[in-house]
Coordinates of C-alpha atoms in Angstrom, one line a residue:
Chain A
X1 CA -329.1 -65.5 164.3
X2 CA -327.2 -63.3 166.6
X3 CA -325.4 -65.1 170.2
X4 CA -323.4 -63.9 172.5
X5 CA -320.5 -65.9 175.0
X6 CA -319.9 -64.6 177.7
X7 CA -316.4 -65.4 179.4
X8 CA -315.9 -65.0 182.9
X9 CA -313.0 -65.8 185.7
X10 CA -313.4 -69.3 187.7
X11 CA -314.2 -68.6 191.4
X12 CA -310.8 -68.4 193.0
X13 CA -308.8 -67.2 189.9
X14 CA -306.7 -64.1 191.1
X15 CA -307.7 -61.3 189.0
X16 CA -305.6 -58.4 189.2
X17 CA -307.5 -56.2 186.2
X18 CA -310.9 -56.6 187.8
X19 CA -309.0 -55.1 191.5
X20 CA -307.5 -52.5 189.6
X21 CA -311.1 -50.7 188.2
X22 CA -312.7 -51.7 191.9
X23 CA -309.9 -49.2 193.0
X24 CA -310.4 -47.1 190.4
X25 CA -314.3 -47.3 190.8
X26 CA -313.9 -46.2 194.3
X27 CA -311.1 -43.6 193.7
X28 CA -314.5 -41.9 191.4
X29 CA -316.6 -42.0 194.5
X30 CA -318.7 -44.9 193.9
X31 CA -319.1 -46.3 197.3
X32 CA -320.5 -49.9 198.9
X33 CA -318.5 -51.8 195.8
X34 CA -318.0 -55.5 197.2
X35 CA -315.8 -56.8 194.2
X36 CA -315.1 -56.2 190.8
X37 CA -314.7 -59.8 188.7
X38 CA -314.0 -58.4 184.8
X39 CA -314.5 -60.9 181.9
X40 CA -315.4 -60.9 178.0
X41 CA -318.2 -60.8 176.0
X42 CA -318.2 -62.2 171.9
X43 CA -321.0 -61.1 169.9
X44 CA -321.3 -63.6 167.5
X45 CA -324.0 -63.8 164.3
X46 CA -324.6 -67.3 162.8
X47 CA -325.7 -68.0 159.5
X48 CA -328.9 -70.4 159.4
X49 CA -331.7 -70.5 161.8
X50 CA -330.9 -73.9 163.6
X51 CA -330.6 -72.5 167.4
X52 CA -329.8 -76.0 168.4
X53 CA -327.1 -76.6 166.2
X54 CA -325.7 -73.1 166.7
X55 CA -325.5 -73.5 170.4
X56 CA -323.7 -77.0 169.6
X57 CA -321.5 -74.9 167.5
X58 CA -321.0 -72.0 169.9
X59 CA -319.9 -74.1 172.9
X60 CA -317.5 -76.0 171.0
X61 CA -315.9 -72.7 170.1
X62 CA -316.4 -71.5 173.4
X63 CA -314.3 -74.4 174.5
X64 CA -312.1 -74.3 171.7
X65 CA -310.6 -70.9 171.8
X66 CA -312.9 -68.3 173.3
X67 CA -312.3 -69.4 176.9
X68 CA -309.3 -71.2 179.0
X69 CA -310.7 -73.4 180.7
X70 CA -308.0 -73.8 182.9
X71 CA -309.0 -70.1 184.1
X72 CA -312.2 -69.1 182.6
X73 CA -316.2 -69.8 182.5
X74 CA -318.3 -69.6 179.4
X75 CA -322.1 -69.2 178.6
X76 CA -323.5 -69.3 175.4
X77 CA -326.8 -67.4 174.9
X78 CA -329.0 -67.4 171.6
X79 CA -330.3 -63.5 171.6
X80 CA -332.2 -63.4 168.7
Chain B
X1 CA -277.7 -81.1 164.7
X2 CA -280.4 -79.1 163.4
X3 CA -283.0 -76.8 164.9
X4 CA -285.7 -74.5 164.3
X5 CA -287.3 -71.6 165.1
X6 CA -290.9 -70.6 164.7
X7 CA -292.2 -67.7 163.6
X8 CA -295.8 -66.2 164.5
X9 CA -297.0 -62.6 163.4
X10 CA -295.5 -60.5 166.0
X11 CA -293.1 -62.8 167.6
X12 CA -290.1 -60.6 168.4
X13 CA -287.3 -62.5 169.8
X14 CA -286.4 -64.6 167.3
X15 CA -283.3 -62.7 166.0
X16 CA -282.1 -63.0 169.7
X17 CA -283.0 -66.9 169.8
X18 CA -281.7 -67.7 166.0
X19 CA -277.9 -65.8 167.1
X20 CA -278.1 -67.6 170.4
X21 CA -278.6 -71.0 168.5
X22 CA -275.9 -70.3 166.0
X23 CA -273.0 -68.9 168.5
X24 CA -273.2 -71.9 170.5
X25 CA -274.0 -74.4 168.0
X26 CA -271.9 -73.5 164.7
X27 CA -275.3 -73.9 163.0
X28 CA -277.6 -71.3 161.6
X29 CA -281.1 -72.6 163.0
X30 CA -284.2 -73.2 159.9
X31 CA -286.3 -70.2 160.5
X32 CA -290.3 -71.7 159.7
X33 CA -293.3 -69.5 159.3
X34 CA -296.9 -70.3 161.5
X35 CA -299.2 -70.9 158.2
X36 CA -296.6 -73.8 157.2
X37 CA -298.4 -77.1 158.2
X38 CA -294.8 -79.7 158.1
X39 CA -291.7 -78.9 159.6
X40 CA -288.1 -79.5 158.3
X41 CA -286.6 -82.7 160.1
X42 CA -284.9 -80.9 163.4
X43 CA -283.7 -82.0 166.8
X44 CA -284.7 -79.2 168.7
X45 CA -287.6 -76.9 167.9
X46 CA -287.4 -73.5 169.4
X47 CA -291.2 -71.0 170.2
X48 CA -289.5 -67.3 170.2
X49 CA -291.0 -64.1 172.4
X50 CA -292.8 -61.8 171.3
X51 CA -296.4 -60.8 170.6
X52 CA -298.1 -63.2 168.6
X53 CA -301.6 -61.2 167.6
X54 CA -300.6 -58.4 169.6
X55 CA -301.8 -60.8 172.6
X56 CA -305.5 -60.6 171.2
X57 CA -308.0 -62.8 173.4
X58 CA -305.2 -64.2 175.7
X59 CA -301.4 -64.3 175.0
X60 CA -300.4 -67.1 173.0
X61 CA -303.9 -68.0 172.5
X62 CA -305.0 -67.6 168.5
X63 CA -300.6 -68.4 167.2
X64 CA -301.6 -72.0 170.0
X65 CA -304.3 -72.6 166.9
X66 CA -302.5 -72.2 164.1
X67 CA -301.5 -74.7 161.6
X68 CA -297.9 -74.9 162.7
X69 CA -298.7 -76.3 166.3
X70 CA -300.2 -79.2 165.2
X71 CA -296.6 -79.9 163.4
X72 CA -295.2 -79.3 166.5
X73 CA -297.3 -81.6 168.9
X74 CA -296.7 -84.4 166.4
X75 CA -292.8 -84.3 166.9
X76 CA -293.2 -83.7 170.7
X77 CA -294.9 -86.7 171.0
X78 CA -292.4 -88.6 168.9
X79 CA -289.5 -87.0 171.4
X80 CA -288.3 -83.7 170.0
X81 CA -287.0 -81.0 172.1
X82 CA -289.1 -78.2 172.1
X83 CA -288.2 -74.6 173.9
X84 CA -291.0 -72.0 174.2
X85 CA -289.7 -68.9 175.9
X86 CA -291.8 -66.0 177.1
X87 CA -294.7 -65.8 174.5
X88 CA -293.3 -69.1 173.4
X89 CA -294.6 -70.4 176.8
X90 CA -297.6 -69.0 176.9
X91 CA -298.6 -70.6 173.7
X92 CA -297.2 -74.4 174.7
X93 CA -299.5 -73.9 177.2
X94 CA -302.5 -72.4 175.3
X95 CA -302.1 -75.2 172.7
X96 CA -302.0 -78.0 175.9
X97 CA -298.4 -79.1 175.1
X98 CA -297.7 -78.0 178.6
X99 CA -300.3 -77.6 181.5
X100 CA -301.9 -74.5 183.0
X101 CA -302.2 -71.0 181.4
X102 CA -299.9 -67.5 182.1
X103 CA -301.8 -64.5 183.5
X104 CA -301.4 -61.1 184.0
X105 CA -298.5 -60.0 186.1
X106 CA -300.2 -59.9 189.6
X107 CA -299.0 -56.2 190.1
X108 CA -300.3 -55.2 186.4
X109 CA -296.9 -53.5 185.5
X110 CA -295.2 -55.2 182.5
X111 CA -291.7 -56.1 184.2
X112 CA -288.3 -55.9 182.0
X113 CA -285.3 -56.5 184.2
X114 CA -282.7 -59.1 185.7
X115 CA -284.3 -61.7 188.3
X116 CA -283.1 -64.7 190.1
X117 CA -283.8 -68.2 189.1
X118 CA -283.0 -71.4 191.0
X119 CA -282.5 -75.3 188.9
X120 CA -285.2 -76.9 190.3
X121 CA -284.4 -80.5 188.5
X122 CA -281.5 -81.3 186.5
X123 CA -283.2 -84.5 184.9
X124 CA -284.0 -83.1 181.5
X125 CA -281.9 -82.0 178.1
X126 CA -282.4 -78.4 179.1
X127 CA -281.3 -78.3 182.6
X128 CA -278.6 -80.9 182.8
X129 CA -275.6 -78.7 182.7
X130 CA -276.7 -76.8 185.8
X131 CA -276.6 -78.1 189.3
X132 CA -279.9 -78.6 191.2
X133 CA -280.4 -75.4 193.2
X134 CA -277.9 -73.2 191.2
X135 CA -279.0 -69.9 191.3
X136 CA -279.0 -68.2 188.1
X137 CA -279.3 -64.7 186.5
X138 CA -281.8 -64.0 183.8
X139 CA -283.7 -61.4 181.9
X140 CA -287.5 -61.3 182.0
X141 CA -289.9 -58.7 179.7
X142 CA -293.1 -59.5 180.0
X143 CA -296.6 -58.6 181.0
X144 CA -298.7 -62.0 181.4
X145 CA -296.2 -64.1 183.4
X146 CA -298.2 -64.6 185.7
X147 CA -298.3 -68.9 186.0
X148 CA -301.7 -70.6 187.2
X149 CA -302.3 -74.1 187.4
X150 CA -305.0 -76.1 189.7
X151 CA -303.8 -77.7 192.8
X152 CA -303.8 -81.0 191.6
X153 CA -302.0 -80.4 188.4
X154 CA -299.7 -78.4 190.5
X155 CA -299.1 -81.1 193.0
X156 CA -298.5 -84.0 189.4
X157 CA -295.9 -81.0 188.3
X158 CA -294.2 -81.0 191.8
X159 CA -294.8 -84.9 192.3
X160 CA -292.9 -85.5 188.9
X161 CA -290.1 -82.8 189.3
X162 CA -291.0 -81.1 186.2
X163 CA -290.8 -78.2 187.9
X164 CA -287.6 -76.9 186.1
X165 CA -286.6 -73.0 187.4
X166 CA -288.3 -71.3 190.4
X167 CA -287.9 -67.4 190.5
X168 CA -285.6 -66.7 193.6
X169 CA -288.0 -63.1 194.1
X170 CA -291.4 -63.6 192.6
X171 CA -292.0 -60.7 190.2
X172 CA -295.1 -61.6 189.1
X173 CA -296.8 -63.5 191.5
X174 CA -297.0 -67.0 189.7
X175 CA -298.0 -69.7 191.5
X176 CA -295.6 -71.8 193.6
X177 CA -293.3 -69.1 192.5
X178 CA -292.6 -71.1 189.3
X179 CA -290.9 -69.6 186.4
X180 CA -290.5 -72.6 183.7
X181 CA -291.7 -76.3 183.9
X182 CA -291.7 -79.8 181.9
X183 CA -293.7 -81.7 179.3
X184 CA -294.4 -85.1 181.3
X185 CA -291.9 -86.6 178.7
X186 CA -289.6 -83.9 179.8
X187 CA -288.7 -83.0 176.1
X188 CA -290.8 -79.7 176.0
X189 CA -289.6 -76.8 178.6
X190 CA -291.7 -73.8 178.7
X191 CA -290.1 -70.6 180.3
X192 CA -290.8 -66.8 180.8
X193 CA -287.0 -65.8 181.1
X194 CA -284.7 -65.0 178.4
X195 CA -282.3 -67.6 178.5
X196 CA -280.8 -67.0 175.1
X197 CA -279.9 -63.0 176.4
X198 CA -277.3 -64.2 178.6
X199 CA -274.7 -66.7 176.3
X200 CA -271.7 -64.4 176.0
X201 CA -269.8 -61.7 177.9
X202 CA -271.0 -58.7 175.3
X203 CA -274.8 -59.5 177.2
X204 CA -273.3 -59.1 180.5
X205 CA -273.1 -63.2 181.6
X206 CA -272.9 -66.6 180.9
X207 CA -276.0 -67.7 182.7
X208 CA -277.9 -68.8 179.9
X209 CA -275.3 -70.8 178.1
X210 CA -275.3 -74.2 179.8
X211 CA -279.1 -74.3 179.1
X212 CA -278.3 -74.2 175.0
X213 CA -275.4 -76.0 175.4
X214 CA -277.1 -78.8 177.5
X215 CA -279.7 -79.2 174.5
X216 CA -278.0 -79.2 171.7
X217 CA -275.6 -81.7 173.4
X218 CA -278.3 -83.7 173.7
X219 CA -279.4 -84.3 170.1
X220 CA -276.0 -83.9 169.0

């Protein structure tokens, strides 16, 4: 079973990567860019074919270790 | 009195910390390794710079997970000094033994030079041989020093003095301007400067000295 967790910035959280490749998208020509937020993304596969339990699993990691949640969102997503 | 240092795959500073610990203590601090699960009975255990994992996922974040912290939370909670400096920081506050979470510098540059800190509280074993509001001179080399914390956790930290150095010039845009803080026991102090480059004339000052001297007074 394959998920992915996506990890993204809270609202607020200053991101100085994500205004760095805004500039940089802009420097390339790309115009009408509002704001550039960057985050991760974990691929994960999952032995088994319990979707439930996996997304059980998956969160807990999520909260675990994948994301700070002092700083950072997660989703967990069962893709197939 | 006894001390240790821990060390994490990729943790770089500990030569630094283990000669700091030894000029101005006599003794040679127990060096332990991140896959042992005990710790040797010390007074004062010491988290090292460097580059744990090479920084993967977030600085501090996979050596905060690693058998050894759990060691290290038990004797903080029983009252053991613990120092994290730099990385050592980041993972304290990765593994929750200190609140918030270092970011990126906020101008992206990695930033190795001499900056300015002022004692923000001298009520703890690290700080008491300073005066509140000293200004002291100290290294800093790092990347993700960058110190975030929500406004109410921010407002507890400043309530309850644990605020313990403030950078003089923010170099890398922490919050509050806040360059090291305390455990709400006040027995774990978590720092991005280099205290232990500073203890003797050869490194250019003295600044660091009183902080190591204050410490191992303490469990003396």
């Amino acid at each position: 079973m394959k998920a992915r967790v996506t990890v993204t910035l809270k609202n607020g959280v200053l991101d100085p990567q994500g205004k760095a490749i805004e500039g940089a998208l802009g420097s390339l020509g790309f115009d009408g860019i509002a704001s550039v937020r960057q985050g991760k993304v974990f691929d994960i596969e999952v032995e088994g074919n319990d979707a439930g339990k996996a997304k059980a699993e998956l969160e807990a990691m999520a909260a675990r270790l994948l994301a700070n949640t002092v700083i950072e969102n997660y989703r967990v997503e069962i893709v197939g | 009195m006894k001390s240790a240092v821990v060390v994490f795959p990729g943790s770089n500073r500990e030569r630094d910390m283990i000669a700091a610990i030894e000029k101005i203590s006599g003794h040679r601090p127990v060096t332990v390794w991140h896959g042992d699960h005990d710790l040797p009975k010390v007074d004062l255990i010491v988290i090292p710079g460097g580059f744990s994992y090479g920084d993967y996922l977030r600085s501090g974040a996979i050596a905060a997970r690693e058998p050894i912290m759990a060691a290290i939370a038990r004797e903080a909670e029983r009252g053991v000094a613990v120092l994290g400096v730099c990385n050592g920081f980041q993972i304290l506050c990765e593994a929750g033994l200190l609140p918030g979470v270092l970011m990126r510098n906020a101008g992206l540059k990695f930033i190795c030079k001499e900056v300015h800190l002022r004692v923000e509280t001298t009520a703890s074993q690290f700080t008491n041989g300073y005066t509140k509001g000293q200004v002291i001179r100290s290294p800093v080399a790092h990347g993700d020093g960058n110190y975030r914390a929500d406004d109410e956790t921010l407002k507890r930290l400043n309530d309850e003095d644990r605020i313990a150095f403030r950078y003089v010039d923010n170099p890398n845009g922490s919050i509050d301007d806040i360059a090291g803080i305390l455990s709400e026991k006040r027995n774990v102090l978590g720092m991005m400067p280099h205290p232990e480059n500073l203890i003797e004339p050869l490194n250019g000052g003295l600044d660091g000295r009183p902080l190591f001297e204050a410490a191992l007074k303490a469990v003396a």
